[in-house]
Amino acid sequence: MTSNLGTEYVRHAGTLGFLQKDDTDEDREAHDKIEKALKSTFRPEFINRIDEIIMFSALSKEEMERIVDLQMKEIRSRLEEHGLKVELTPAARNWLAGEGYDQALGARPLKRALQKYVESPLSISLLSGEYGEGDTVTVDLDPEKKEIVFKK
């Protein structure tokens, strides 16, 4: 189970992760506020049934790009069943990582962004016959329009 409880404290304090000896006072304060919010939101009986509460730090741009690569691996696999190969340029990867990230939600919006900007348009193109078996499609970013484009 995950929750975004206390994200307003993280936004004000920067990132929050496991408390380490080099954590700042702001990190410790945010951690304490989140624990307090947790205890005021959920009944003690419920909290007592949870084995562990883990607070994660915000994702970096590089981590988001790695998640894009992992999600694209699944998309590639599905499209390869139709004989279509898909390549992703670094510019497109970077843009998708930004579109799929939300400070409060983390990487959760990424799957929707990939569906909207990559999967759905490629599926429509595949069904319309624009791309076929044996084709390689490059997913790129149009630098002027700041939108995803496909190149055969």
PDB file of C-alpha atoms in Angstrom:
ATOM      1  CA  MET A   1       0.000   0.000   0.000  1.00  0.00           C
ATOM      2  CA  THR A   2       1.256   3.465  -0.808  1.00  0.00           C
ATOM      3  CA  SER A   3       0.074   6.905   0.219  1.00  0.00           C
ATOM      4  CA  ASN A   4       0.964  10.469  -0.624  1.00  0.00           C
ATOM      5  CA  LEU A   5       0.172  11.536   2.915  1.00  0.00           C
ATOM      6  CA  GLY A   6       2.448  14.361   3.975  1.00  0.00           C
ATOM      7  CA  THR A   7       3.738  15.292   0.531  1.00  0.00           C
ATOM      8  CA  GLU A   8       3.038  18.948   1.285  1.00  0.00           C
ATOM      9  CA  TYR A   9       5.762  18.788   3.929  1.00  0.00           C
ATOM     10  CA  VAL A  10       8.224  17.249   1.501  1.00  0.00           C
ATOM     11  CA  ARG A  11       7.570  19.959  -1.086  1.00  0.00           C
ATOM     12  CA  HIS A  12       8.493  22.624   1.448  1.00  0.00           C
ATOM     13  CA  ALA A  13      11.529  20.818   2.827  1.00  0.00           C
ATOM     14  CA  GLY A  14      12.962  19.532  -0.446  1.00  0.00           C
ATOM     15  CA  THR A  15      13.500  15.788  -0.689  1.00  0.00           C
ATOM     16  CA  LEU A  16      12.970  13.314   2.104  1.00  0.00           C
ATOM     17  CA  GLY A  17      14.381   9.854   2.423  1.00  0.00           C
ATOM     18  CA  PHE A  18      15.525   7.498   5.117  1.00  0.00           C
ATOM     19  CA  LEU A  19      16.924   9.524   7.975  1.00  0.00           C
ATOM     20  CA  GLN A  20      20.695   9.427   7.887  1.00  0.00           C
ATOM     21  CA  LYS A  21      23.203  11.034  10.196  1.00  0.00           C
ATOM     22  CA  ASP A  22      23.896  13.740   7.607  1.00  0.00           C
ATOM     23  CA  ASP A  23      20.215  14.654   7.142  1.00  0.00           C
ATOM     24  CA  THR A  24      19.349  18.282   7.674  1.00  0.00           C
ATOM     25  CA  ASP A  25      17.086  19.628  10.372  1.00  0.00           C
ATOM     26  CA  GLU A  26      14.530  20.317   7.609  1.00  0.00           C
ATOM     27  CA  ASP A  27      14.555  16.607   6.642  1.00  0.00           C
ATOM     28  CA  ARG A  28      14.027  15.560  10.251  1.00  0.00           C
ATOM     29  CA  GLU A  29      11.271  18.135  10.711  1.00  0.00           C
ATOM     30  CA  ALA A  30       9.477  16.944   7.549  1.00  0.00           C
ATOM     31  CA  HIS A  31       9.824  13.325   8.707  1.00  0.00           C
ATOM     32  CA  ASP A  32       8.291  14.203  12.091  1.00  0.00           C
ATOM     33  CA  LYS A  33       5.424  16.130  10.459  1.00  0.00           C
ATOM     34  CA  ILE A  34       4.653  13.219   8.142  1.00  0.00           C
ATOM     35  CA  GLU A  35       4.585  10.776  11.050  1.00  0.00           C
ATOM     36  CA  LYS A  36       2.245  13.137  12.916  1.00  0.00           C
ATOM     37  CA  ALA A  37      -0.037  13.408   9.842  1.00  0.00           C
ATOM     38  CA  LEU A  38      -0.045   9.621   9.543  1.00  0.00           C
ATOM     39  CA  LYS A  39      -1.061   9.191  13.176  1.00  0.00           C
ATOM     40  CA  SER A  40      -3.789  11.829  12.922  1.00  0.00           C
ATOM     41  CA  THR A  41      -5.205  10.332   9.695  1.00  0.00           C
ATOM     42  CA  PHE A  42      -5.213   6.616  10.516  1.00  0.00           C
ATOM     43  CA  ARG A  43      -6.445   4.895  13.655  1.00  0.00           C
ATOM     44  CA  PRO A  44      -3.823   3.237  15.879  1.00  0.00           C
ATOM     45  CA  GLU A  45      -5.394  -0.178  15.195  1.00  0.00           C
ATOM     46  CA  PHE A  46      -4.699   0.255  11.489  1.00  0.00           C
ATOM     47  CA  ILE A  47      -1.182   1.641  11.926  1.00  0.00           C
ATOM     48  CA  ASN A  48      -0.389  -1.273  14.246  1.00  0.00           C
ATOM     49  CA  ARG A  49      -1.168  -3.721  11.393  1.00  0.00           C
ATOM     50  CA  ILE A  50       1.446  -2.122   9.138  1.00  0.00           C
ATOM     51  CA  ASP A  51       4.813  -3.852   9.348  1.00  0.00           C
ATOM     52  CA  GLU A  52       6.903  -0.921   8.213  1.00  0.00           C
ATOM     53  CA  ILE A  53       6.485   2.675   7.137  1.00  0.00           C
ATOM     54  CA  ILE A  54       9.002   3.817   4.538  1.00  0.00           C
ATOM     55  CA  MET A  55       9.367   7.371   3.311  1.00  0.00           C
ATOM     56  CA  PHE A  56      10.962   7.752  -0.094  1.00  0.00           C
ATOM     57  CA  SER A  57      12.988  10.607  -1.483  1.00  0.00           C
ATOM     58  CA  ALA A  58      12.022  12.424  -4.659  1.00  0.00           C
ATOM     59  CA  LEU A  59      13.201  10.838  -7.894  1.00  0.00           C
ATOM     60  CA  SER A  60      16.061  12.427  -9.801  1.00  0.00           C
ATOM     61  CA  LYS A  61      15.913  13.126 -13.543  1.00  0.00           C
ATOM     62  CA  GLU A  62      18.331  10.229 -14.161  1.00  0.00           C
ATOM     63  CA  GLU A  63      16.156   7.836 -12.156  1.00  0.00           C
ATOM     64  CA  MET A  64      13.098   8.942 -14.117  1.00  0.00           C
ATOM     65  CA  GLU A  65      14.928   8.291 -17.381  1.00  0.00           C
ATOM     66  CA  ARG A  66      15.809   4.776 -16.185  1.00  0.00           C
ATOM     67  CA  ILE A  67      12.128   4.213 -15.399  1.00  0.00           C
ATOM     68  CA  VAL A  68      11.257   5.431 -18.923  1.00  0.00           C
ATOM     69  CA  ASP A  69      13.690   2.812 -20.276  1.00  0.00           C
ATOM     70  CA  LEU A  70      12.074   0.073 -18.169  1.00  0.00           C
ATOM     71  CA  GLN A  71       8.574   1.034 -19.300  1.00  0.00           C
ATOM     72  CA  MET A  72       9.716   1.303 -22.925  1.00  0.00           C
ATOM     73  CA  LYS A  73      11.129  -2.218 -22.687  1.00  0.00           C
ATOM     74  CA  GLU A  74       7.583  -3.483 -22.066  1.00  0.00           C
ATOM     75  CA  ILE A  75       6.194  -1.390 -24.931  1.00  0.00           C
ATOM     76  CA  ARG A  76       8.938  -2.657 -27.274  1.00  0.00           C
ATOM     77  CA  SER A  77       8.140  -6.230 -26.334  1.00  0.00           C
ATOM     78  CA  ARG A  78       4.448  -5.802 -27.193  1.00  0.00           C
ATOM     79  CA  LEU A  79       5.196  -4.053 -30.496  1.00  0.00           C
ATOM     80  CA  GLU A  80       7.793  -6.673 -31.487  1.00  0.00           C
ATOM     81  CA  GLU A  81       4.931  -9.197 -31.469  1.00  0.00           C
ATOM     82  CA  HIS A  82       3.649  -7.218 -34.486  1.00  0.00           C
ATOM     83  CA  GLY A  83       7.096  -7.107 -36.090  1.00  0.00           C
ATOM     84  CA  LEU A  84       7.718  -3.462 -35.203  1.00  0.00           C
ATOM     85  CA  LYS A  85      10.967  -2.297 -33.616  1.00  0.00           C
ATOM     86  CA  VAL A  86      11.000   0.918 -31.600  1.00  0.00           C
ATOM     87  CA  GLU A  87      13.997   3.073 -30.723  1.00  0.00           C
ATOM     88  CA  LEU A  88      13.947   6.021 -28.339  1.00  0.00           C
ATOM     89  CA  THR A  89      16.260   9.021 -28.723  1.00  0.00           C
ATOM     90  CA  PRO A  90      17.863  10.617 -25.647  1.00  0.00           C
ATOM     91  CA  ALA A  91      15.867  13.814 -26.298  1.00  0.00           C
ATOM     92  CA  ALA A  92      12.576  11.881 -26.318  1.00  0.00           C
ATOM     93  CA  ARG A  93      13.610   9.952 -23.192  1.00  0.00           C
ATOM     94  CA  ASN A  94      14.401  13.181 -21.371  1.00  0.00           C
ATOM     95  CA  TRP A  95      11.134  14.833 -22.432  1.00  0.00           C
ATOM     96  CA  LEU A  96       9.024  11.790 -21.495  1.00  0.00           C
ATOM     97  CA  ALA A  97      10.741  11.626 -18.099  1.00  0.00           C
ATOM     98  CA  GLY A  98       9.701  15.228 -17.495  1.00  0.00           C
ATOM     99  CA  GLU A  99       6.136  14.727 -18.754  1.00  0.00           C
ATOM    100  CA  GLY A 100       5.705  11.604 -16.630  1.00  0.00           C
ATOM    101  CA  TYR A 101       6.923  13.093 -13.368  1.00  0.00           C
ATOM    102  CA  ASP A 102       4.992  14.878 -10.661  1.00  0.00           C
ATOM    103  CA  GLN A 103       6.644  15.963  -7.421  1.00  0.00           C
ATOM    104  CA  ALA A 104       3.713  14.761  -5.327  1.00  0.00           C
ATOM    105  CA  LEU A 105       3.007  11.583  -7.308  1.00  0.00           C
ATOM    106  CA  GLY A 106       6.521  10.589  -8.351  1.00  0.00           C
ATOM    107  CA  ALA A 107       6.620   8.353 -11.433  1.00  0.00           C
ATOM    108  CA  ARG A 108       2.964   7.305 -11.309  1.00  0.00           C
ATOM    109  CA  PRO A 109       1.929   9.591 -14.220  1.00  0.00           C
ATOM    110  CA  LEU A 110       4.689   8.127 -16.423  1.00  0.00           C
ATOM    111  CA  LYS A 111       2.671   5.139 -17.601  1.00  0.00           C
ATOM    112  CA  ARG A 112      -0.143   7.462 -18.744  1.00  0.00           C
ATOM    113  CA  ALA A 113       2.360   9.765 -20.480  1.00  0.00           C
ATOM    114  CA  LEU A 114       3.873   6.823 -22.369  1.00  0.00           C
ATOM    115  CA  GLN A 115       0.405   5.636 -23.381  1.00  0.00           C
ATOM    116  CA  LYS A 116      -0.593   9.121 -24.552  1.00  0.00           C
ATOM    117  CA  TYR A 117       2.577  10.076 -26.407  1.00  0.00           C
ATOM    118  CA  VAL A 118       3.995   6.726 -27.577  1.00  0.00           C
ATOM    119  CA  GLU A 119       1.707   3.692 -27.330  1.00  0.00           C
ATOM    120  CA  SER A 120      -1.563   5.146 -28.612  1.00  0.00           C
ATOM    121  CA  PRO A 121      -0.086   7.042 -31.595  1.00  0.00           C
ATOM    122  CA  LEU A 122       2.044   4.033 -32.581  1.00  0.00           C
ATOM    123  CA  SER A 123      -0.948   1.696 -32.282  1.00  0.00           C
ATOM    124  CA  ILE A 124      -3.042   3.934 -34.523  1.00  0.00           C
ATOM    125  CA  SER A 125      -0.208   4.135 -37.064  1.00  0.00           C
ATOM    126  CA  LEU A 126       0.242   0.371 -36.967  1.00  0.00           C
ATOM    127  CA  LEU A 127      -3.474  -0.265 -37.495  1.00  0.00           C
ATOM    128  CA  SER A 128      -3.681   2.275 -40.327  1.00  0.00           C
ATOM    129  CA  GLY A 129      -0.805   0.553 -42.136  1.00  0.00           C
ATOM    130  CA  GLU A 130       1.646   3.439 -41.801  1.00  0.00           C
ATOM    131  CA  TYR A 131       4.074   1.058 -40.117  1.00  0.00           C
ATOM    132  CA  GLY A 132       4.300  -2.638 -40.747  1.00  0.00           C
ATOM    133  CA  GLU A 133       6.202  -5.779 -39.971  1.00  0.00           C
ATOM    134  CA  GLY A 134       9.954  -5.288 -40.180  1.00  0.00           C
ATOM    135  CA  ASP A 135       9.844  -1.510 -39.751  1.00  0.00           C
ATOM    136  CA  THR A 136      11.953   0.325 -37.198  1.00  0.00           C
ATOM    137  CA  VAL A 137      10.366   3.438 -35.736  1.00  0.00           C
ATOM    138  CA  THR A 138      12.427   6.049 -33.923  1.00  0.00           C
ATOM    139  CA  VAL A 139      10.642   7.991 -31.202  1.00  0.00           C
ATOM    140  CA  ASP A 140      12.149  11.475 -31.150  1.00  0.00           C
ATOM    141  CA  LEU A 141      11.411  14.963 -29.886  1.00  0.00           C
ATOM    142  CA  ASP A 142      10.684  17.843 -32.229  1.00  0.00           C
ATOM    143  CA  PRO A 143      12.862  20.525 -30.585  1.00  0.00           C
ATOM    144  CA  GLU A 144      10.807  23.435 -31.917  1.00  0.00           C
ATOM    145  CA  LYS A 145       7.326  22.105 -31.153  1.00  0.00           C
ATOM    146  CA  LYS A 146       8.411  20.226 -28.014  1.00  0.00           C
ATOM    147  CA  GLU A 147       6.364  17.192 -28.994  1.00  0.00           C
ATOM    148  CA  ILE A 148       7.029  13.547 -29.727  1.00  0.00           C
ATOM    149  CA  VAL A 149       7.466  12.617 -33.393  1.00  0.00           C
ATOM    150  CA  PHE A 150       7.968   9.264 -35.090  1.00  0.00           C
ATOM    151  CA  LYS A 151      10.480   8.585 -37.839  1.00  0.00           C
ATOM    152  CA  LYS A 152      10.628   5.474 -40.007  1.00  0.00           C
TER     153      LYS A 152
END
